[in-house]
PDB file of C-alpha atoms and ligand atoms in Angstrom:
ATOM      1  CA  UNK A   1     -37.008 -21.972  -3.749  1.00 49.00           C
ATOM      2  CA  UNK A   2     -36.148 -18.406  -3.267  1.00 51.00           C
ATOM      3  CA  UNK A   3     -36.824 -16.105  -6.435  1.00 54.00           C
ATOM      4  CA  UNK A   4     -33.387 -15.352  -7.306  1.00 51.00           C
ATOM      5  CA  UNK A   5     -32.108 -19.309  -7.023  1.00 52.00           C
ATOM      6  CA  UNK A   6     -34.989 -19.327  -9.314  1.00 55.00           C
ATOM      7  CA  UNK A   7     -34.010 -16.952 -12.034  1.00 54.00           C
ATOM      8  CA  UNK A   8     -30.095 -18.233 -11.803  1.00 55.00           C
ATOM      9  CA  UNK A   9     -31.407 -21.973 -13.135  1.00 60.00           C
ATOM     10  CA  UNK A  10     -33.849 -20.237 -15.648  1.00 64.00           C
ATOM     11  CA  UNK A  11     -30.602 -18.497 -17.042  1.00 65.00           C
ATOM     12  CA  UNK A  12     -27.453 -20.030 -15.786  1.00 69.00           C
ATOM     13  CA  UNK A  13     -24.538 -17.826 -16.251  1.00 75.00           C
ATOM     14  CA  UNK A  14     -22.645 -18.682 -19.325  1.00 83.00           C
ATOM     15  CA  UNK A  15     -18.843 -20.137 -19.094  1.00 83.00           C
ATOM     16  CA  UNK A  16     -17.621 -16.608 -20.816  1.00 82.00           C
ATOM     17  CA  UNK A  17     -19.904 -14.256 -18.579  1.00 82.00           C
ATOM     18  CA  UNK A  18     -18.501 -15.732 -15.584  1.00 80.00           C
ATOM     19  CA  UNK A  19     -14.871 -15.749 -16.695  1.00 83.00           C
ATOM     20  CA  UNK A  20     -15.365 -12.203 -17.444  1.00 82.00           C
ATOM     21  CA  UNK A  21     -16.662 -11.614 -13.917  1.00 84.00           C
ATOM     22  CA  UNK A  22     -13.841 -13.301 -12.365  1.00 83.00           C
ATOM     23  CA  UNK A  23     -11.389 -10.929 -14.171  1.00 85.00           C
ATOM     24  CA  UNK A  24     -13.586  -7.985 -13.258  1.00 89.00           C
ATOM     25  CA  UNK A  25     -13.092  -9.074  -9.618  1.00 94.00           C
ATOM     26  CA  UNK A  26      -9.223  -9.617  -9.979  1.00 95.00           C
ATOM     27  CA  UNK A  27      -9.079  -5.936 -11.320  1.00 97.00           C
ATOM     28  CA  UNK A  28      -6.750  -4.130  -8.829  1.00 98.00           C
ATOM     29  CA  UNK A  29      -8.194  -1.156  -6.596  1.00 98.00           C
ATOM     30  CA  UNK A  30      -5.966   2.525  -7.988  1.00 98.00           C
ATOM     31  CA  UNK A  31      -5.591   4.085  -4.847  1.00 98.00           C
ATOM     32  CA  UNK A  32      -3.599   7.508  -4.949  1.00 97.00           C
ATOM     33  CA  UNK A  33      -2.342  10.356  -2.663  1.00 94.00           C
ATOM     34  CA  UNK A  34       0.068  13.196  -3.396  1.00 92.00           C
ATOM     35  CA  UNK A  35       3.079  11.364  -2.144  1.00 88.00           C
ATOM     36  CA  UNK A  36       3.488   8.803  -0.149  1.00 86.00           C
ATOM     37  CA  UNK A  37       0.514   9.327   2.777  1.00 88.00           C
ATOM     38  CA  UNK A  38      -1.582   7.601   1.328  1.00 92.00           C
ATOM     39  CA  UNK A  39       0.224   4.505   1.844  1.00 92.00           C
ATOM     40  CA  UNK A  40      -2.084   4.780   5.335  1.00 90.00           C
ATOM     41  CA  UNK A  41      -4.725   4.145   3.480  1.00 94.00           C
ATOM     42  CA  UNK A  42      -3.228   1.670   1.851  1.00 94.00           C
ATOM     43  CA  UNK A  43      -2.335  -0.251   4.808  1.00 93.00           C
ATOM     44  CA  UNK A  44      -5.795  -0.125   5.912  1.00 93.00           C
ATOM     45  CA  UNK A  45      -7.360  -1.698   2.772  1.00 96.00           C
ATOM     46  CA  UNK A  46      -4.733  -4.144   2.905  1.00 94.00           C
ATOM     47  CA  UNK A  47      -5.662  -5.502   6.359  1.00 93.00           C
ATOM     48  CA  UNK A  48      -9.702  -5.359   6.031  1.00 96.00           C
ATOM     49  CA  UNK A  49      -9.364  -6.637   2.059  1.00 97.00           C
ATOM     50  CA  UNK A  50      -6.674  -8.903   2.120  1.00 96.00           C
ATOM     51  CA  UNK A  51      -7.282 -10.596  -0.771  1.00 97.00           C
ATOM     52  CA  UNK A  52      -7.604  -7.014  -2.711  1.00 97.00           C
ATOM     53  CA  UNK A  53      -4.783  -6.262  -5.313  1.00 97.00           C
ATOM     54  CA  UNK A  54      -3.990  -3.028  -4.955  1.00 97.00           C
ATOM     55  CA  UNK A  55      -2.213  -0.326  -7.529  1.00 97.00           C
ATOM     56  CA  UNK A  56      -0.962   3.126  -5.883  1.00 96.00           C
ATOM     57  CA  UNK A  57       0.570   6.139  -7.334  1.00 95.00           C
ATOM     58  CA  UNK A  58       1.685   9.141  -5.251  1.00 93.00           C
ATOM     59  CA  UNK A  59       2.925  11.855  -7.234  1.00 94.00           C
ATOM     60  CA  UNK A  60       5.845  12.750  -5.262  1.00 90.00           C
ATOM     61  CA  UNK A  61       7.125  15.199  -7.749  1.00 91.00           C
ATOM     62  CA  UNK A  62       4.412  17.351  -7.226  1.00 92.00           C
ATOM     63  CA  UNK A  63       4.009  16.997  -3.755  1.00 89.00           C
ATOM     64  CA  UNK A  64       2.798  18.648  -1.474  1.00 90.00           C
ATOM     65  CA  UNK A  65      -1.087  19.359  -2.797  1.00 92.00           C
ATOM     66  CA  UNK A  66      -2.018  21.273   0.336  1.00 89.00           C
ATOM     67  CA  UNK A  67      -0.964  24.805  -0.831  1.00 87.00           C
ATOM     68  CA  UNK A  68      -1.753  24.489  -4.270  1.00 93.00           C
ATOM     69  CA  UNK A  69      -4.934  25.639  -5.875  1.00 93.00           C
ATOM     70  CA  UNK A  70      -8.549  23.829  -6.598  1.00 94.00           C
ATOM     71  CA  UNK A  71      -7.973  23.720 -10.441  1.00 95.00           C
ATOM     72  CA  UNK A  72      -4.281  22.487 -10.075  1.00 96.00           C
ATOM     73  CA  UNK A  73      -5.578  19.689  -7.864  1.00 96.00           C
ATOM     74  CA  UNK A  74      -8.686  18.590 -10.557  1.00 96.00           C
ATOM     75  CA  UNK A  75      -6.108  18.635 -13.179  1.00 95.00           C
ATOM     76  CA  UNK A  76      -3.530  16.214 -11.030  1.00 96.00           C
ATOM     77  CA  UNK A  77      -6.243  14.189 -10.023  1.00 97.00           C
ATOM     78  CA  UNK A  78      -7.655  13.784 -13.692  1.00 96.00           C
ATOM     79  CA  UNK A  79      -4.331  12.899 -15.375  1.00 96.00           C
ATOM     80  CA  UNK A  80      -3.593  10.093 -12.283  1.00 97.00           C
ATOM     81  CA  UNK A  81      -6.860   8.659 -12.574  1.00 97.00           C
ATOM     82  CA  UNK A  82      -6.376   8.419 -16.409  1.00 96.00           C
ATOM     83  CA  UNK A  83      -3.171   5.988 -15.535  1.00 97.00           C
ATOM     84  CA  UNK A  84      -5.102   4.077 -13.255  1.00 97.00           C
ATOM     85  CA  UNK A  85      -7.521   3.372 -15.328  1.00 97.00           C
ATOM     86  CA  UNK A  86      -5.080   2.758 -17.644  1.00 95.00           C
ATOM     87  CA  UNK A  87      -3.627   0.258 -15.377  1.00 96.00           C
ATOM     88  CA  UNK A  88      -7.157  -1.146 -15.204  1.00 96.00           C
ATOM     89  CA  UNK A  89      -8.494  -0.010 -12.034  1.00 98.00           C
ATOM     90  CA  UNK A  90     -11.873  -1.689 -10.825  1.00 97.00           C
ATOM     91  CA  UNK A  91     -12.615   1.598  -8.205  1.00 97.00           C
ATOM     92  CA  UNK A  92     -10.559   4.556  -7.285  1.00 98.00           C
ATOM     93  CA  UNK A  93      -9.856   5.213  -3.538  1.00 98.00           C
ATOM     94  CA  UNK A  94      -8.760   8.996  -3.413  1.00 98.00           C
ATOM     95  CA  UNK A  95      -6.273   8.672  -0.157  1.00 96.00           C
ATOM     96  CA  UNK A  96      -5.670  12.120   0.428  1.00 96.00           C
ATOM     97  CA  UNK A  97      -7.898  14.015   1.756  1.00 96.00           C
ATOM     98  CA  UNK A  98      -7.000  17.777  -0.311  1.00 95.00           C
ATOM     99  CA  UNK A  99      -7.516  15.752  -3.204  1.00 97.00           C
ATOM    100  CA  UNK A 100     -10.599  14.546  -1.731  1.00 97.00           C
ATOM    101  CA  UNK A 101     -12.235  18.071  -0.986  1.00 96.00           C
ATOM    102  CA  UNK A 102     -11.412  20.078  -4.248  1.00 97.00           C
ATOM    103  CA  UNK A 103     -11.497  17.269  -6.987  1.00 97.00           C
ATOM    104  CA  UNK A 104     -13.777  14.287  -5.711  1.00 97.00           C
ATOM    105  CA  UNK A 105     -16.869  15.791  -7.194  1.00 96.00           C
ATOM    106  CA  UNK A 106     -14.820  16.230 -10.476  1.00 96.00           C
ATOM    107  CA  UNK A 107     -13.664  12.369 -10.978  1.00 97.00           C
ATOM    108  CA  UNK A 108     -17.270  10.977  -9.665  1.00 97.00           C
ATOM    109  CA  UNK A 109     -18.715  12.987 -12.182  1.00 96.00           C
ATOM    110  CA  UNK A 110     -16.342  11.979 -15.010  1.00 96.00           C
ATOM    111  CA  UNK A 111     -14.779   8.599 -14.638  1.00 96.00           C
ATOM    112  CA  UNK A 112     -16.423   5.112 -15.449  1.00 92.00           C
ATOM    113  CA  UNK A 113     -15.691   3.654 -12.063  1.00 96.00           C
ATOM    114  CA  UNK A 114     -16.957   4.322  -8.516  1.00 96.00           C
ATOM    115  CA  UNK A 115     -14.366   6.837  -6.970  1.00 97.00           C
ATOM    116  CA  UNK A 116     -14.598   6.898  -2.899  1.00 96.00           C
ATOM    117  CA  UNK A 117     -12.572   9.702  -1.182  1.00 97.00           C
ATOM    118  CA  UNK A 118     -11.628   9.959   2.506  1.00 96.00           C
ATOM    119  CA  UNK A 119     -13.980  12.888   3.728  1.00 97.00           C
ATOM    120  CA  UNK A 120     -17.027  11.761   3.930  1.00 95.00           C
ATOM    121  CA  UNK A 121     -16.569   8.482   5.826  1.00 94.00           C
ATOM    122  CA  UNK A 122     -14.221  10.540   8.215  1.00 95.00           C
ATOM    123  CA  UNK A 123     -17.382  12.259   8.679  1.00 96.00           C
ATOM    124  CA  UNK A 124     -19.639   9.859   9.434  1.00 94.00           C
ATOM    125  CA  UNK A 125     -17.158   8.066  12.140  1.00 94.00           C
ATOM    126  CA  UNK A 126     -16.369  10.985  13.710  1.00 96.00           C
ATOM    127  CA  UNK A 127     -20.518  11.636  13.985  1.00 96.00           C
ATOM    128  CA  UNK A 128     -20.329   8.208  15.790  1.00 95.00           C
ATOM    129  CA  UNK A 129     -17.978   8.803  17.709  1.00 96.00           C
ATOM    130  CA  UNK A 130     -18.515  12.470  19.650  1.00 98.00           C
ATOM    131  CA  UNK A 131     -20.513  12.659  22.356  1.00 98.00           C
ATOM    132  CA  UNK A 132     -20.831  16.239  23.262  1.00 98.00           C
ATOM    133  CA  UNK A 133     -21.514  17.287  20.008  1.00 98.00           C
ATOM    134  CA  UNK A 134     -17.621  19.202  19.410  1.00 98.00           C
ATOM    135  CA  UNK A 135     -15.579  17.799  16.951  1.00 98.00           C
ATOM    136  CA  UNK A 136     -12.037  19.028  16.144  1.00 98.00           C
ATOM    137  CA  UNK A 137     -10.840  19.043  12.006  1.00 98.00           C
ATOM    138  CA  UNK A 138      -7.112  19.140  11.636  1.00 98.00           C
ATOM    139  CA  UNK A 139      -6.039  18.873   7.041  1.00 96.00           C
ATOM    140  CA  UNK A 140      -3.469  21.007   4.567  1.00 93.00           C
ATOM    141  CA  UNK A 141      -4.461  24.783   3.990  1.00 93.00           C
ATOM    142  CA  UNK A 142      -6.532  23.815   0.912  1.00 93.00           C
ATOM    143  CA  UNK A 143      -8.428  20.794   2.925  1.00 95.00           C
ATOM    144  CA  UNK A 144      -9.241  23.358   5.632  1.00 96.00           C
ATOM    145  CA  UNK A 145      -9.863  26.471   2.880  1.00 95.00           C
ATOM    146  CA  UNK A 146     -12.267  24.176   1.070  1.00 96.00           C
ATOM    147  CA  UNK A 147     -14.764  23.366   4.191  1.00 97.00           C
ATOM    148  CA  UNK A 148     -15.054  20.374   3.084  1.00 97.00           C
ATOM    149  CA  UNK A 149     -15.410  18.513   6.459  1.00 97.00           C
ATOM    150  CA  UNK A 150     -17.800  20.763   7.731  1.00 97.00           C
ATOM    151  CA  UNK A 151     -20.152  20.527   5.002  1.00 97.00           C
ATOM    152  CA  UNK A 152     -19.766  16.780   5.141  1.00 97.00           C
ATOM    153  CA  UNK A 153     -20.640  16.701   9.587  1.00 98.00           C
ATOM    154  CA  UNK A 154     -23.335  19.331   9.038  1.00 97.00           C
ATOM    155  CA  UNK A 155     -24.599  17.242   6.375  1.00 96.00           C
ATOM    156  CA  UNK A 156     -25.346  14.335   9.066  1.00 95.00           C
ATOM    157  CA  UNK A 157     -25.235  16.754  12.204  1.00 97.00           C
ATOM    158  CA  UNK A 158     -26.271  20.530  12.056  1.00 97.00           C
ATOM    159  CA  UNK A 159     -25.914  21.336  15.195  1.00 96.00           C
ATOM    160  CA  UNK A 160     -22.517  20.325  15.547  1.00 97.00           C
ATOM    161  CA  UNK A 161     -19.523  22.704  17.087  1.00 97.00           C
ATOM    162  CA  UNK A 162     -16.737  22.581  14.599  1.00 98.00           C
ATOM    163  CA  UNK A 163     -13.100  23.442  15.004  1.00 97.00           C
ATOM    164  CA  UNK A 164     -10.961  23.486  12.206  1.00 97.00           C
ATOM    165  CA  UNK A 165      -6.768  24.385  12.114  1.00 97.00           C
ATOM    166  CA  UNK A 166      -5.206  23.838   9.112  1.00 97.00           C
ATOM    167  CA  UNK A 167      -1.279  22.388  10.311  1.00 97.00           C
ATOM    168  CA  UNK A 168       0.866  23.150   7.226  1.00 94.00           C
ATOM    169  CA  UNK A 169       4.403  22.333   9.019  1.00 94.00           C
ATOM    170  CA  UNK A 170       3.104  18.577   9.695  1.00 94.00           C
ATOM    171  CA  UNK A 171       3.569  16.792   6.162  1.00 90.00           C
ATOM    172  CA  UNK A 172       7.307  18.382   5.969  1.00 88.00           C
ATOM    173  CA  UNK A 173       7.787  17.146   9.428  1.00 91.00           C
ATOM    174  CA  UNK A 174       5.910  13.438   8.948  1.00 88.00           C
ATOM    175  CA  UNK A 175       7.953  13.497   5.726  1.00 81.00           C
ATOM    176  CA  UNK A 176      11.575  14.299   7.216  1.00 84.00           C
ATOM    177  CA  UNK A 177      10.881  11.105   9.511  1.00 85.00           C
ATOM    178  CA  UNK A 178      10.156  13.537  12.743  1.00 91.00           C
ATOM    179  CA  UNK A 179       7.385  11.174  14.186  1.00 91.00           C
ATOM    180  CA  UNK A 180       9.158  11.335  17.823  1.00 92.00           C
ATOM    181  CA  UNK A 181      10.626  14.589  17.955  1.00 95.00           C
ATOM    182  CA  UNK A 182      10.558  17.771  20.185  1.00 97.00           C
ATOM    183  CA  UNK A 183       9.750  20.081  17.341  1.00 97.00           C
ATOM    184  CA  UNK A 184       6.782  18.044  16.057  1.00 97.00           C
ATOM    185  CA  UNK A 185       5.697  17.913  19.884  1.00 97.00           C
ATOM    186  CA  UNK A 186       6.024  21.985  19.588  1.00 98.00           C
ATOM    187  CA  UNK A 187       3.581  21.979  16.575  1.00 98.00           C
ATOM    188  CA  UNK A 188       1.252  19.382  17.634  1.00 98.00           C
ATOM    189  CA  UNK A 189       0.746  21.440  20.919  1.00 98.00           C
ATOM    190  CA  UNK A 190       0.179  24.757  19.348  1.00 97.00           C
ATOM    191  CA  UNK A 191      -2.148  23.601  16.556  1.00 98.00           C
ATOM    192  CA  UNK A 192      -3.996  22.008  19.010  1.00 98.00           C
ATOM    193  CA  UNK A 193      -4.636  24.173  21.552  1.00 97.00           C
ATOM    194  CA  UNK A 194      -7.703  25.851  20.098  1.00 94.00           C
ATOM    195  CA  UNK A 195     -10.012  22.997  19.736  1.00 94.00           C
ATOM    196  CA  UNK A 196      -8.330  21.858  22.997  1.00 97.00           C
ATOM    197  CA  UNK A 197      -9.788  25.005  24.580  1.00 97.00           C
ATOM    198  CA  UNK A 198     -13.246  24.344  22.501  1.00 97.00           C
ATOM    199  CA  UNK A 199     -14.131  21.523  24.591  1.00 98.00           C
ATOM    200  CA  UNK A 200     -13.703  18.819  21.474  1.00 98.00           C
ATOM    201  CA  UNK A 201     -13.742  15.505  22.513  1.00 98.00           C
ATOM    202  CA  UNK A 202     -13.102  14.094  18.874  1.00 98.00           C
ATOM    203  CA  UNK A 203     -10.655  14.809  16.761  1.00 98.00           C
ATOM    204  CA  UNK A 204     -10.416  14.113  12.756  1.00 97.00           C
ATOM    205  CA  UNK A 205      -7.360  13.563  11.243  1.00 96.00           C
ATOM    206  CA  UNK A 206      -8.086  15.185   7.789  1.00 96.00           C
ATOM    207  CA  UNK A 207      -4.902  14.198   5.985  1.00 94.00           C
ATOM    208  CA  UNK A 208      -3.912  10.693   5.480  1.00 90.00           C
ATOM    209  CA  UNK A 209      -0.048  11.642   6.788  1.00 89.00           C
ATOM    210  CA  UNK A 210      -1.558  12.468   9.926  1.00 93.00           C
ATOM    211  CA  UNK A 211      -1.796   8.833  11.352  1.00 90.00           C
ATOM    212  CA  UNK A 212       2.110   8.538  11.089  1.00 89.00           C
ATOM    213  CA  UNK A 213       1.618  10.955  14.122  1.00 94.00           C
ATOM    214  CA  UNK A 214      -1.017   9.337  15.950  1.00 94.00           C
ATOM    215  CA  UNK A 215       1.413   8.702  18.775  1.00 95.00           C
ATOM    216  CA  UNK A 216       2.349  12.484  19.191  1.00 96.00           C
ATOM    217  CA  UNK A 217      -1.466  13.721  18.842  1.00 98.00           C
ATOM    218  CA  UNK A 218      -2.838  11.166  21.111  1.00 97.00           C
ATOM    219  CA  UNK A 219      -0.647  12.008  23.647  1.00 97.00           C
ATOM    220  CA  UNK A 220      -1.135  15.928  23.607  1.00 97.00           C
ATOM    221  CA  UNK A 221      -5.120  15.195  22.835  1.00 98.00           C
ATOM    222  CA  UNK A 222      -5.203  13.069  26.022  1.00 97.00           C
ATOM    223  CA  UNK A 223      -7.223   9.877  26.782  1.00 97.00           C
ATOM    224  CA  UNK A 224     -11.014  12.461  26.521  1.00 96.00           C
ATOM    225  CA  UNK A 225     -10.194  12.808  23.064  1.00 98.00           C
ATOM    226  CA  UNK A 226     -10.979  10.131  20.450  1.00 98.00           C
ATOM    227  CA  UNK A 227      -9.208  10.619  16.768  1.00 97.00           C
ATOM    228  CA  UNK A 228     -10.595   9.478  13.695  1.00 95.00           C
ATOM    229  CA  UNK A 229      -8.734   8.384  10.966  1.00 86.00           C
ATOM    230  CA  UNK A 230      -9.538   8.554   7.212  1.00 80.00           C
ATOM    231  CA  UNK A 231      -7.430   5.618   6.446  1.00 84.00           C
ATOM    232  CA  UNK A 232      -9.647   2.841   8.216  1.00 87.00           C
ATOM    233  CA  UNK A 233     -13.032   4.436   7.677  1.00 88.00           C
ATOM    234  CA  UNK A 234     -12.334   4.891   3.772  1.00 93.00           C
ATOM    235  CA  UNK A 235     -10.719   1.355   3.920  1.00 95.00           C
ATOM    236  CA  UNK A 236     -14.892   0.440   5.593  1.00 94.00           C
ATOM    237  CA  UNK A 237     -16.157   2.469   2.642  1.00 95.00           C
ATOM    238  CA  UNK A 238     -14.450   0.552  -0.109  1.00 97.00           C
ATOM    239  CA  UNK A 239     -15.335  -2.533   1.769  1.00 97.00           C
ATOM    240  CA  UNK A 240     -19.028  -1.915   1.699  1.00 95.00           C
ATOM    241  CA  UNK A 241     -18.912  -0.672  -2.237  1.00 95.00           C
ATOM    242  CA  UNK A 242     -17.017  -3.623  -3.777  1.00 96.00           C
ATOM    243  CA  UNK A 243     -19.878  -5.900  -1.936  1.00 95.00           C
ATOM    244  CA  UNK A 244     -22.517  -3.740  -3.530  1.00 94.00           C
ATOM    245  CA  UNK A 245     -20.962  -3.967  -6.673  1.00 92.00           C
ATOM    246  CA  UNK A 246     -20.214  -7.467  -6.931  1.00 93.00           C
ATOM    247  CA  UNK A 247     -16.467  -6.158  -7.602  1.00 95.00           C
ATOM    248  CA  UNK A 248     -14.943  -7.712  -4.391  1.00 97.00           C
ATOM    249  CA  UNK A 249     -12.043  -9.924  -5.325  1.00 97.00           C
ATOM    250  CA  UNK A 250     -12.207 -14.214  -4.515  1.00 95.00           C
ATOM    251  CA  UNK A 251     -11.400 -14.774  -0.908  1.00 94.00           C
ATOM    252  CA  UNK A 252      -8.680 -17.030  -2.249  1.00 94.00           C
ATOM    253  CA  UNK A 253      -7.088 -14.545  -3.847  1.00 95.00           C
ATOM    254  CA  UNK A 254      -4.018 -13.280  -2.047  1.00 93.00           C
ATOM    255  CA  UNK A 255      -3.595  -9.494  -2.815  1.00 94.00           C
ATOM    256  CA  UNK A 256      -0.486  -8.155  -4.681  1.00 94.00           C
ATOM    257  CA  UNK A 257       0.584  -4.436  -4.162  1.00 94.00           C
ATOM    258  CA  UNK A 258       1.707  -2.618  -6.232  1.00 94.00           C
ATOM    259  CA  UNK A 259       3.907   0.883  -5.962  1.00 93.00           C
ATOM    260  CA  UNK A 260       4.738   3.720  -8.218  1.00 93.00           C
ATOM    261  CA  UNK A 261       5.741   7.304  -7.666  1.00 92.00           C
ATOM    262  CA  UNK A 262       6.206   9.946 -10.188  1.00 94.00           C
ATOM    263  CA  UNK A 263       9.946  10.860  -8.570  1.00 91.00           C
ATOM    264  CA  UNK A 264      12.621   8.492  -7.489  1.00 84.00           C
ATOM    265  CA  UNK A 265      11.189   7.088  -4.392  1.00 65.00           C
ATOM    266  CA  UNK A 266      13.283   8.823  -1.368  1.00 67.00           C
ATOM    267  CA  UNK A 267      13.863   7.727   2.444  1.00 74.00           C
ATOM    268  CA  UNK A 268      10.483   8.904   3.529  1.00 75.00           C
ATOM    269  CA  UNK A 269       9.006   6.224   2.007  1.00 82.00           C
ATOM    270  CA  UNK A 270      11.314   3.721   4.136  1.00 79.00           C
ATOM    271  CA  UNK A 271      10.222   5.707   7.353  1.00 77.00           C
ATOM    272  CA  UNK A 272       6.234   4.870   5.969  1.00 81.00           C
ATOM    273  CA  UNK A 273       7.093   1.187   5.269  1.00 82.00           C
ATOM    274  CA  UNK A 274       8.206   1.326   8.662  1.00 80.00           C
ATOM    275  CA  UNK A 275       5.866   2.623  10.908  1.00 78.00           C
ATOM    276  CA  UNK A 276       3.002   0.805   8.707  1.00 84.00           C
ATOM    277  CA  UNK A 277       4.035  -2.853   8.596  1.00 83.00           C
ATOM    278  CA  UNK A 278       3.990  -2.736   5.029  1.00 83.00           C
ATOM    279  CA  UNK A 279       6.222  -4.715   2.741  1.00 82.00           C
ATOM    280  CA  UNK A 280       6.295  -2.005  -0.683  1.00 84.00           C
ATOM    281  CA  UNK A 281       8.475  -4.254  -2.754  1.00 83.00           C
ATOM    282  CA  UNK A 282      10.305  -2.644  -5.804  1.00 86.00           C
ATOM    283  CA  UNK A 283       8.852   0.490  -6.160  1.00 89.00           C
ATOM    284  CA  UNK A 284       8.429   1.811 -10.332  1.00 91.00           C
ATOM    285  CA  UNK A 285       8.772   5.182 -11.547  1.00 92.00           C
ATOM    286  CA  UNK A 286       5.665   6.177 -13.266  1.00 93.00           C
ATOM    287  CA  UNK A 287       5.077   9.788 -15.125  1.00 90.00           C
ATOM    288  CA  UNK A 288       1.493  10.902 -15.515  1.00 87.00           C
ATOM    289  CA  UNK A 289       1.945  14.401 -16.620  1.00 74.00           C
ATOM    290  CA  UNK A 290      -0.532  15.491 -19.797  1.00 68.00           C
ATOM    291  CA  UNK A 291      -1.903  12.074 -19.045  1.00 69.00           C
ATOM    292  CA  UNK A 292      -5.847  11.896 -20.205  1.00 62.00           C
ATOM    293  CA  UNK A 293      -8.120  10.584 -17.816  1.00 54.00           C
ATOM    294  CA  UNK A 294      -9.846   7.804 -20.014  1.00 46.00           C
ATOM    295  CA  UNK A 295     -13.126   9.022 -19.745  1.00 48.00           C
TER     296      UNK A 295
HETATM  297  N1  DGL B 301      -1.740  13.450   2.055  1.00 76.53           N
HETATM  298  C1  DGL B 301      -2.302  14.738   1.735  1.00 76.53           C
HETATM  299  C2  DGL B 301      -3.713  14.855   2.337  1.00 76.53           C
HETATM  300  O1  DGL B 301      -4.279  13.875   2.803  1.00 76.53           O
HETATM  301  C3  DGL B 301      -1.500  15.908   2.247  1.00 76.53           C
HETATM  302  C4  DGL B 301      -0.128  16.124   1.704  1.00 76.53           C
HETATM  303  C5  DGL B 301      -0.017  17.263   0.727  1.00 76.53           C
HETATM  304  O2  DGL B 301      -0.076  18.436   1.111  1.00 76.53           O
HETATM  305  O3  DGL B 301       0.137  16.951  -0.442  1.00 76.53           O
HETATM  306  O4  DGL B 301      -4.273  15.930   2.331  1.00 76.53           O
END
């Protein structure tokens, strides 16, 4: 008899302890993003961890995040994280990825539940994936500004070649429903070009709107180029933690989602339900402003 079959019959869990577990496990995963990208995240978790419940929040009526600056970003991050908590959050998944670079350290350091962003495992995949050694970083401004990615790939790679552009005009675009559209084809070629000319042969999508435009990229990257996106290599990391933490909910459970925005929802969020395959339900209005993160 193995040692740990051993110790369970020496001290059988009681009737309360393991009710308590079960509830632990039912606890919904907060996911949130400064609008509604994140819901590509989202969409990830919900096909890997089907059985998940999930709570989001994007703060629409702040968005967007990517010009704004570091301390502005901690203090959003704090005050949602205090409502998901509040909603009672088992982990928080940070699915956007300027959230992730200026505030990730921030939350880790001061909430009571394992955060994971979408940087680091972006990192890792794309490490996986290159093969000569170039890898291409697209984000926000403040993604991009931060150097966030690159510390991350240098972390597992120094000797990688780096390229990152910061693409400011592709959230408004993703966000006006332009997924198909001569004008985003104009931006997507001109941003780009540089790592194009750099040799890259991967290409990370560092902001969790970007895989709305996987289409448009993939098609101006051409077939050389592989793109990583956060959304399903977060989705891996969250996997991986709720086994390690004995948080992951009963396979029998079938995962309810749950959405709320901090502005009246508006048609963007139709064009996300769309493209994802995701069924968002009735969709609350949630205000999180001066909210304390329940530390
Ligand atoms: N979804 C956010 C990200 O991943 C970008 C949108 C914004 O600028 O707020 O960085």
């Amino acid at each position: 008899m193995s040692a740990s079959v051993l110790t369970s019959v020496r001290n059988p869990v009681s009737p309360d302890t393991a009710r308590a577990q079960h509830h632990a496990r039912l606890r919904p995963i907060g996911v949130f993003d400064s609008g509604i990208g994140g819901l590509t995240v989202v969409s990830a978790l919900h096909r890997l961890l089907p059985s998940e419940n999930i709570f989001y929040l994007g703060d629409t009526a702040r968005v967007p995040y990517g010009g704004k600056s570091a301390a502005t970003i901690e203090r959003y991050s704090l005050e949602i994280s205090g409502l998901l908590l509040a909603e009672g959050a088992k982990a928080i998944v940070v699915a956007c990825n300027t959230a992730s670079a200026l505030a990730l350290g921030r939350l880790q350091e001061t909430l009571r539940v394992p955060v994971v962003g979408v940087i680091a495992p972006g990192a890792r995949a794309a490490i996986e994936a290159t093969r000569n050694g170039r890898v291409g970083v697209i984000g926000t401004k403040a993604t991009i500004a931060s150097g966030a990615y690159e510390r991350a790939l240098r972390q597992l790679a120094p000797d990688l070649q780096i390229t990152a552009q910061a693409c400011p005009l592709l959230v408004p675009l993703i966000e006006e429903g332009l997924l198909e559209d001569a004008l985003t084809e104009q931006h997507v070629a001109r941003y780009l070009e540089p790592m194009l000319g750099a040799g890259i042969d991967t290409l990370i999508l560092g902001c969790t709107h970007y895989p709305l435009l996987k289409t448009a990229l993939a098609r101006r990257a051409g077939p050389a180029v592989h793109l990583v996106d956060s959304a399903h290599n977060c989705a891996l990391a969250v996997q991986r933690l709720l086994a390690e933490s004995a948080l992951a909910a009963p396979d029998e459970n079938s995962g309810l989602l749950r959405v709320a925005l901090t502005d009246a929802s508006d048609s963007f969020l139709r064009v996300a339900e769309r493209a994802l395959g995701l069924d968002v339900g009735d969709v609350e209005l949630r205000s999180v402003q001066g909210v304390h993160s329940a530390v």
